[in-house]
Each structure stands twice: as C-alpha cells, then as structure tokens.
mmCIF file of C-alpha atoms in Angstrom:
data_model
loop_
_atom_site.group_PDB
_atom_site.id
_atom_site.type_symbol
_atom_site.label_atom_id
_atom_site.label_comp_id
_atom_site.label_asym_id
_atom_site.label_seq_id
_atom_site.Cartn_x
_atom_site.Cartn_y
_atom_site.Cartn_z
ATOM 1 C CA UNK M 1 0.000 0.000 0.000
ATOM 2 C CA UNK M 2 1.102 3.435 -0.154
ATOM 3 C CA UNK M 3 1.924 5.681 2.185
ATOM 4 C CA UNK M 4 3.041 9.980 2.162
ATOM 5 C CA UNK M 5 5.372 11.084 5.066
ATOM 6 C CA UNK M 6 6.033 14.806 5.794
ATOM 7 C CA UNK M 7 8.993 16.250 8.100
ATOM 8 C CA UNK M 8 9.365 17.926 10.106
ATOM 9 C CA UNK M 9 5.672 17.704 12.010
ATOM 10 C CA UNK M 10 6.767 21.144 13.617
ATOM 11 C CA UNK M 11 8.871 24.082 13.028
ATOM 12 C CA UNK M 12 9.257 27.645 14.705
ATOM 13 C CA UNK M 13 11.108 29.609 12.621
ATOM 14 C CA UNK M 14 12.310 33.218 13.095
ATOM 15 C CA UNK M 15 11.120 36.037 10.179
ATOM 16 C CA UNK M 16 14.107 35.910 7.187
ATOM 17 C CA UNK M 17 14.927 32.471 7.882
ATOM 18 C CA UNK M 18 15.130 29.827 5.353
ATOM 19 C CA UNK M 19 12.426 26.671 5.192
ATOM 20 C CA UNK M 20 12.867 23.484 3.788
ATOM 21 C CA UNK M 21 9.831 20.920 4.084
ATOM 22 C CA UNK M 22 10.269 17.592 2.868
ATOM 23 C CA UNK M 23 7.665 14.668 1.616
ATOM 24 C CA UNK M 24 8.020 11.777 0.557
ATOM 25 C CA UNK M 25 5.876 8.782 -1.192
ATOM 26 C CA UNK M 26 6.602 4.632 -0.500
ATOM 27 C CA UNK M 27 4.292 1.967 -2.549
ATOM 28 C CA UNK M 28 4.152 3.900 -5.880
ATOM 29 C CA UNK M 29 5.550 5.052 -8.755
ATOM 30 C CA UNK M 30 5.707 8.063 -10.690
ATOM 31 C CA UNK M 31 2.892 9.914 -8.245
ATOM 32 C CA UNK M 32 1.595 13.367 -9.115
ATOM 33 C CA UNK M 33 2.600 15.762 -5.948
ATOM 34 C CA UNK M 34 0.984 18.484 -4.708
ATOM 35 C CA UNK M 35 1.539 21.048 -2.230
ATOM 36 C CA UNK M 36 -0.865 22.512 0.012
ATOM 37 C CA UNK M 37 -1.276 25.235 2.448
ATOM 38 C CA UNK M 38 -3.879 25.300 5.283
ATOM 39 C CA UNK M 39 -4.532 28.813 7.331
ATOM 40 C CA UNK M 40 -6.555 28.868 10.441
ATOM 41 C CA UNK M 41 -10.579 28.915 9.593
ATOM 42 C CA UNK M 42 -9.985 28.485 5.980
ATOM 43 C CA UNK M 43 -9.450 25.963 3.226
ATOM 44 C CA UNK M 44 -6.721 24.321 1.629
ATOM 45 C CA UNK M 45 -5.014 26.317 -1.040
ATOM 46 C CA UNK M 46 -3.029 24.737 -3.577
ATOM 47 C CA UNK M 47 0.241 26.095 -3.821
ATOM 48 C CA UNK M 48 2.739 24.047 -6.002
ATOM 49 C CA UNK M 49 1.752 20.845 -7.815
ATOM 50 C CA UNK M 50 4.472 18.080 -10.181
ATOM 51 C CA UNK M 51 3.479 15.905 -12.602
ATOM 52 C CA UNK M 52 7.427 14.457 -12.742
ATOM 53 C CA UNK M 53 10.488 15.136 -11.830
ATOM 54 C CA UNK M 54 11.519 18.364 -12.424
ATOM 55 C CA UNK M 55 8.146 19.502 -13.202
ATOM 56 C CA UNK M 56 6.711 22.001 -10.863
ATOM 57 C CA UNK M 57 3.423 24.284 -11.881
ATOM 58 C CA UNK M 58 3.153 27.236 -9.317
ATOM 59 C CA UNK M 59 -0.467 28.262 -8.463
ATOM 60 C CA UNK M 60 0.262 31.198 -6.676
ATOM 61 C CA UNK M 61 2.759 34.027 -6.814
ATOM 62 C CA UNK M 62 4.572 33.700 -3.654
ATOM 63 C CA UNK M 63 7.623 33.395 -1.049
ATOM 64 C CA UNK M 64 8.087 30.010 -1.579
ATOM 65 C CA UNK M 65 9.188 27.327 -4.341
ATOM 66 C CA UNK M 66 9.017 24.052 -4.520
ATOM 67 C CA UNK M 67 11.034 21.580 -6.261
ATOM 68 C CA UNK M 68 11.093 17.413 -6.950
ATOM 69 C CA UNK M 69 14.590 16.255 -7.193
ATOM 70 C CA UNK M 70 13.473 12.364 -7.018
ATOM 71 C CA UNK M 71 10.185 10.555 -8.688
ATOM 72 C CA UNK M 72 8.518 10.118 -4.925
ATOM 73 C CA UNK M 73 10.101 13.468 -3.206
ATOM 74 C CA UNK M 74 8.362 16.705 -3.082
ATOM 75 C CA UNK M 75 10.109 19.902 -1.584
ATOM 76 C CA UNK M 76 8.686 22.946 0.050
ATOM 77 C CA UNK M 77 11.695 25.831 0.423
ATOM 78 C CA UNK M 78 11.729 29.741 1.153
ATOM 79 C CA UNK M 79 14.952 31.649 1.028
ATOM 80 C CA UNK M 80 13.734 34.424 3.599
ATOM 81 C CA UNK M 81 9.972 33.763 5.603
ATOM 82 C CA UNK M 82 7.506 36.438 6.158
ATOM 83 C CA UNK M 83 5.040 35.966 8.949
ATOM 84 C CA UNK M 84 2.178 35.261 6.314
ATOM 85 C CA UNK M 85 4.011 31.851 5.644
ATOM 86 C CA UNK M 86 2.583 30.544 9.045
ATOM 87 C CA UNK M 87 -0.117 27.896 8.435
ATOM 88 C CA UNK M 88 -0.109 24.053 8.225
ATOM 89 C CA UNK M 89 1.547 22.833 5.146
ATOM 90 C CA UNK M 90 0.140 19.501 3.757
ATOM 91 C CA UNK M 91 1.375 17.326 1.185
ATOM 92 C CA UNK M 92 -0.643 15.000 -1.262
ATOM 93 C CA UNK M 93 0.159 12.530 -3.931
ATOM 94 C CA UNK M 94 -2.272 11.183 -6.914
ATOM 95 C CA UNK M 95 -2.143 8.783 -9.497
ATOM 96 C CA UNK M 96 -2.892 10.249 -12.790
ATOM 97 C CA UNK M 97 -6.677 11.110 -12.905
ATOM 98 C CA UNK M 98 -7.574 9.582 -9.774
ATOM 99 C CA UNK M 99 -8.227 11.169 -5.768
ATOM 100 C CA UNK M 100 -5.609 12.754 -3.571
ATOM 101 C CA UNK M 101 -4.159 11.679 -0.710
ATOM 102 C CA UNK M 102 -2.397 13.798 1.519
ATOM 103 C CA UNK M 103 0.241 13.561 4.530
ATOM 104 C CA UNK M 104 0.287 14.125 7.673
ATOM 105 C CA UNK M 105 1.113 17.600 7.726
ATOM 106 C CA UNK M 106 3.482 20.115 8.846
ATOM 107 C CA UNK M 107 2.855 22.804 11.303
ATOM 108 C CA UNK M 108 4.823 25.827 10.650
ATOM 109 C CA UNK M 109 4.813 29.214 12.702
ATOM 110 C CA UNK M 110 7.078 31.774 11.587
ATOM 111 C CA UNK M 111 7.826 34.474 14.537
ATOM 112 C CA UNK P 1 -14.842 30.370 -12.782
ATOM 113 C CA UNK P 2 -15.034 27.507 -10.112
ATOM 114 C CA UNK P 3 -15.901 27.720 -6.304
ATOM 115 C CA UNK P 4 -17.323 25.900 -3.814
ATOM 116 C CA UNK P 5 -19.555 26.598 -0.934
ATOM 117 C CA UNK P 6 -20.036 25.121 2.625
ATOM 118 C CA UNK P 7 -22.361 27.246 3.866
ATOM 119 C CA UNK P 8 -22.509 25.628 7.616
ATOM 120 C CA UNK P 9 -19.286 26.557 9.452
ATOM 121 C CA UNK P 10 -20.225 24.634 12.923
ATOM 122 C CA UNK P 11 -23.156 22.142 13.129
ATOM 123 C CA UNK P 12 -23.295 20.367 16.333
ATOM 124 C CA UNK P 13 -25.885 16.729 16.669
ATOM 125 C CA UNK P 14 -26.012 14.557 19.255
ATOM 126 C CA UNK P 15 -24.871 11.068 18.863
ATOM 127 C CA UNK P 16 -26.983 8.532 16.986
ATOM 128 C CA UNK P 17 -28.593 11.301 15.285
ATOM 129 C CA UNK P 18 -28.595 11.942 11.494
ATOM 130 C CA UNK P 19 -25.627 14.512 9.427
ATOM 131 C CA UNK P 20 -26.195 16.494 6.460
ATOM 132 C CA UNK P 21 -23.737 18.573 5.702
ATOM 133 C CA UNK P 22 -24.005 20.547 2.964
ATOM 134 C CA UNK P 23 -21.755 21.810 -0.371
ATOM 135 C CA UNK P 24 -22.827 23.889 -3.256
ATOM 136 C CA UNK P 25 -20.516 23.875 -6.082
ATOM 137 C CA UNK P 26 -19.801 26.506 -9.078
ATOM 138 C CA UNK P 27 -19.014 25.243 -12.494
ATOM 139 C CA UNK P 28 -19.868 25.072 -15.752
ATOM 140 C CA UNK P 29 -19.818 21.018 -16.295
ATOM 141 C CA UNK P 30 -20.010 18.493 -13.857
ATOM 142 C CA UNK P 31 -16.671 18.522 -12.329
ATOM 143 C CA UNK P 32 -14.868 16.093 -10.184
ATOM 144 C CA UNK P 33 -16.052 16.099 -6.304
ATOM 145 C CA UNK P 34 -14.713 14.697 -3.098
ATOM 146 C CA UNK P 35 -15.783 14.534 0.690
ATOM 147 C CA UNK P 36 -12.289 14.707 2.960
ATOM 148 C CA UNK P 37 -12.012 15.033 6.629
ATOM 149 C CA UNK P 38 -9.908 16.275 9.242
ATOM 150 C CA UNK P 39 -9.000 15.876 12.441
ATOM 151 C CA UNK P 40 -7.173 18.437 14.508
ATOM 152 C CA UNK P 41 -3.770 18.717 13.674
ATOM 153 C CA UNK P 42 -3.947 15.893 10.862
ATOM 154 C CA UNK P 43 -3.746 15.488 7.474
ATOM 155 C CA UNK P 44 -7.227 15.422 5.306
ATOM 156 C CA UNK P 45 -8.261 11.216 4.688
ATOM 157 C CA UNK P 46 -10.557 11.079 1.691
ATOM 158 C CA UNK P 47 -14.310 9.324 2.148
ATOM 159 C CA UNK P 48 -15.893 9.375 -0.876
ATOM 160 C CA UNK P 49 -15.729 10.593 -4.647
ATOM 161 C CA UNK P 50 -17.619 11.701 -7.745
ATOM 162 C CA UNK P 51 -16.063 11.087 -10.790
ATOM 163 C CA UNK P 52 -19.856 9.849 -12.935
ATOM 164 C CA UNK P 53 -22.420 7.257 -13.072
ATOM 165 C CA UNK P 54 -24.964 6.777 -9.962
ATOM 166 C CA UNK P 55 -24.928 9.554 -8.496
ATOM 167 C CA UNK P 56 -25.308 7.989 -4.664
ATOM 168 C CA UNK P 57 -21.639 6.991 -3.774
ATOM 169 C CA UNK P 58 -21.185 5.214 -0.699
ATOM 170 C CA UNK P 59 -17.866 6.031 0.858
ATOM 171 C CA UNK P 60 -16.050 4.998 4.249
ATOM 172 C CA UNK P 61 -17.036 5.223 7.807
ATOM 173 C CA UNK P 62 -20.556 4.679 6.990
ATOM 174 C CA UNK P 63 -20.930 8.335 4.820
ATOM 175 C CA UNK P 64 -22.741 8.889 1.650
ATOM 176 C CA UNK P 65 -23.248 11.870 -0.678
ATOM 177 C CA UNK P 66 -25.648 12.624 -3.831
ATOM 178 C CA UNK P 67 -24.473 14.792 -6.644
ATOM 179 C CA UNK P 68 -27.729 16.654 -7.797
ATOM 180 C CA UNK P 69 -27.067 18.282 -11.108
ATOM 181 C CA UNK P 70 -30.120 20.664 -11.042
ATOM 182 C CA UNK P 71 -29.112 21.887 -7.515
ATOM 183 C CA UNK P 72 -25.263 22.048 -7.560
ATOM 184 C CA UNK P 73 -24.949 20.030 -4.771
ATOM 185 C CA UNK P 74 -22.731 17.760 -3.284
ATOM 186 C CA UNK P 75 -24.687 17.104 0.204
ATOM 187 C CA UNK P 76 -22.468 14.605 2.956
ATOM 188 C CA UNK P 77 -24.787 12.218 5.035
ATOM 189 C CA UNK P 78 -24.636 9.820 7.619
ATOM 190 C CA UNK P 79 -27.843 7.886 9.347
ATOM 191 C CA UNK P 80 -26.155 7.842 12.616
ATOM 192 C CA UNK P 81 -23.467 9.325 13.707
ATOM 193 C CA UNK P 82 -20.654 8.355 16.286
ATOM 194 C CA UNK P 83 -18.529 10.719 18.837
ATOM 195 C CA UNK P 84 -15.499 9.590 16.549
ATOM 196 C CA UNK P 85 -17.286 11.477 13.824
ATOM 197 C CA UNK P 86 -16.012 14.718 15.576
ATOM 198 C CA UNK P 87 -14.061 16.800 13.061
ATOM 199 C CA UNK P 88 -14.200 19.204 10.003
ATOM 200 C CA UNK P 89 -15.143 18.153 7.044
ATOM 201 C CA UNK P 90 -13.888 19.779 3.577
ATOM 202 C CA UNK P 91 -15.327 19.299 0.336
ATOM 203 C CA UNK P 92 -13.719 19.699 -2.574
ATOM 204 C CA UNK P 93 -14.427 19.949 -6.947
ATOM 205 C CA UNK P 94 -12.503 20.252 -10.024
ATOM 206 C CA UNK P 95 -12.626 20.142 -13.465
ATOM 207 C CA UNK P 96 -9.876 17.597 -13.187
ATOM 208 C CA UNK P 97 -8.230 15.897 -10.394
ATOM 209 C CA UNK P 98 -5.405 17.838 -10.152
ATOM 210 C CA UNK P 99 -6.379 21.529 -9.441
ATOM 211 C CA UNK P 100 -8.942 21.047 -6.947
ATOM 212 C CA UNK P 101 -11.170 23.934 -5.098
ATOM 213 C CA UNK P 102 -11.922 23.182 -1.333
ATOM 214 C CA UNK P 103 -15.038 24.543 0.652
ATOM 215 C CA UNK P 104 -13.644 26.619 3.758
ATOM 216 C CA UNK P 105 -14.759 23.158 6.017
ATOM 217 C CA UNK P 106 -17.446 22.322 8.335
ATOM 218 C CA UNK P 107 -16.474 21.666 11.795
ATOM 219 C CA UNK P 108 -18.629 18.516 12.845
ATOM 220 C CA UNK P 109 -19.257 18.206 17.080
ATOM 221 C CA UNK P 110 -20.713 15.639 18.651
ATOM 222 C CA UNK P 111 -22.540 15.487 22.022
ATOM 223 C CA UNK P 112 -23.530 12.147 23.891
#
C-alpha cells in the first residue's frame, strides 16, 4: 500500500529564515505531488503541484518554491519567511486522474 | 470560474442522530467532487468521490453523498453518527483531479 510522510511535524522559525519541508511517497511510482497550504478557519489552497520530476506548476505568486529532485520526493523551500508563511503545510500525492491523498502535515509558525 | 460553498461553518448533533452537511458547487460542467475530513492537527483522509455514473456513492465510515445536477450540490450524510465522527469536514471539486477547489470546512461536534 502506499503511504506519504512529511517532516518535520513542527517548526518555529524566526522572520528571514530559510524553510525546507520535505515529503516523501513509499508503494508507488511516478505519483503526481501536490503542495498545500492550510490557514486557520480556511481551506486548503493549492500552492505548487508536479506531474514528474523536475516539473513544478506554481499556483500562486509567492515566497516560496518548490522543487522534486526524485520521482517520490516533493520539496517545500523559502529563502527568507515572512510571517504570512505561518499555516499548516500539507502534502498529497495522486495517481494520474484519480483522488488525492495527503500527509500528515506540517505545522509551521514563523515568529 | 469555479468555487465551492459550505455554507454551515459549525453544526453540532447529538450522537446517533442523522448529518447532512451541505456543499454547493460553481461550475460550468459536472466537475470532479470529493468529501475529505480532518481531524485536529492531521492530514485530510478522503471518504468518498464523484467522478460519474450513480450519483449515490457510498464512501467509508458509513458516509454517503448525492451529486444533484439541477441543484449544484454535493450534500455529505450519515444515518447515525458516532462521537469519533467529531471533526471538520472539507469538500472539494474540479474540473480535473489535479487543481482542486476546497469549501472553507465544516467543523462537525458531537454530544452524547
């Protein structure tokens, strides 16, 4: 079966600081990855999503990037954060055409 | 363009009673829509899909939804529902799978 890990769960970062957030999917091959972010009393926006690797479609213009140096590993980076990037940062994976399935999470509050 | 509405923020129903919870949908075919919940501090697990044919799909934990063209709707039920049912619940459409729209979630509690 598969499964979609995210690190860290937590992370307090200071404002200017760099971010890396990692995921990673086990069980299949070839996934389509997607990046999510989560703010407090709202929905999910999409933020970054890879059909391969090397393949990244931003959704919005932002402070981050993302990239996918392997077929199962998604990355979530900022060079400098801003306060807006706090929010809960989820990770999903699809097979082509089919539902989403997302990670755990990560929780990130930038002070 | 799409969007998608959950017009109930909180709904609160005692346990053993009956859930609708309710999602309107924009969009100009009939797009892709999911039910997902979450619980706090968790990721989102999916429970059921819409992709076409009947349109009463049976999904896990004992949930249902009906896609009704005319109305737009995407409504989330459950005959009886459980204190483990406590959560919020998103739902989500697209015109494909990829670039999906969530609903701003329903936060689901549940007295004895």
């Amino acid at each position: 079966s598969q499964t979609i890990h995210q690190w860290p769960a937590t992370l307090v970062q200071p404002v200017g600081s760099p971010l890396s957030l990692e995921c990673t999917v086990e069980g299949t091959s070839n996934p389509n990855l997607y990046w999510y972010r989560q703010a407090a009393g709202r929905g999910l926006q999409l933020l970054f999503y890879s059909v391969g690797i090397g393949q990244i479609s931003s959704e919005v213009p932002q402070n981050l990037s993302a990239s996918r140096p392997q077929d199962r590993q998604f990355i979530l980076s900022s060079k400098k954060l801003l306060l807006s990037d706090s929010g809960f940062y989820l990770c999903a994976w699809s097979r082509l055409a089919d539902s989403q399935y997302f990670g755990p999470g990560t929780r990130l509050l930038v002070l | 363009a799409q969007s998608v509405t959950q017009p109930d923020i909180h709904i609160t129903v005692s346990e053993g009673a009956s859930l609708e919870l309710r999602c309107n949908y924009s969009y100009g075919a009939t797009p892709y829509l999911f039910w997902y919940v979450q619980s706090p501090g968790q990721g989102l697990q999916l429970l059921l899909k819409y992709f076409s044919g009947d349109t009463l799909v049976q999904g896990i934990k004992g949930f249902e939804a009906e896609f009704k063209r005319s109305q737009s709707s995407f409504n989330l039920r459950k005959p009886s529902v459980h204190w483990s049912d406590a959560a919020e619940y998103f739902c989500a459409v697209g015109a494909d799978t990829d670039k999906l729209i969530f609903g701003t979630g329903t936060r689901l509690q549940v007295f004895p």
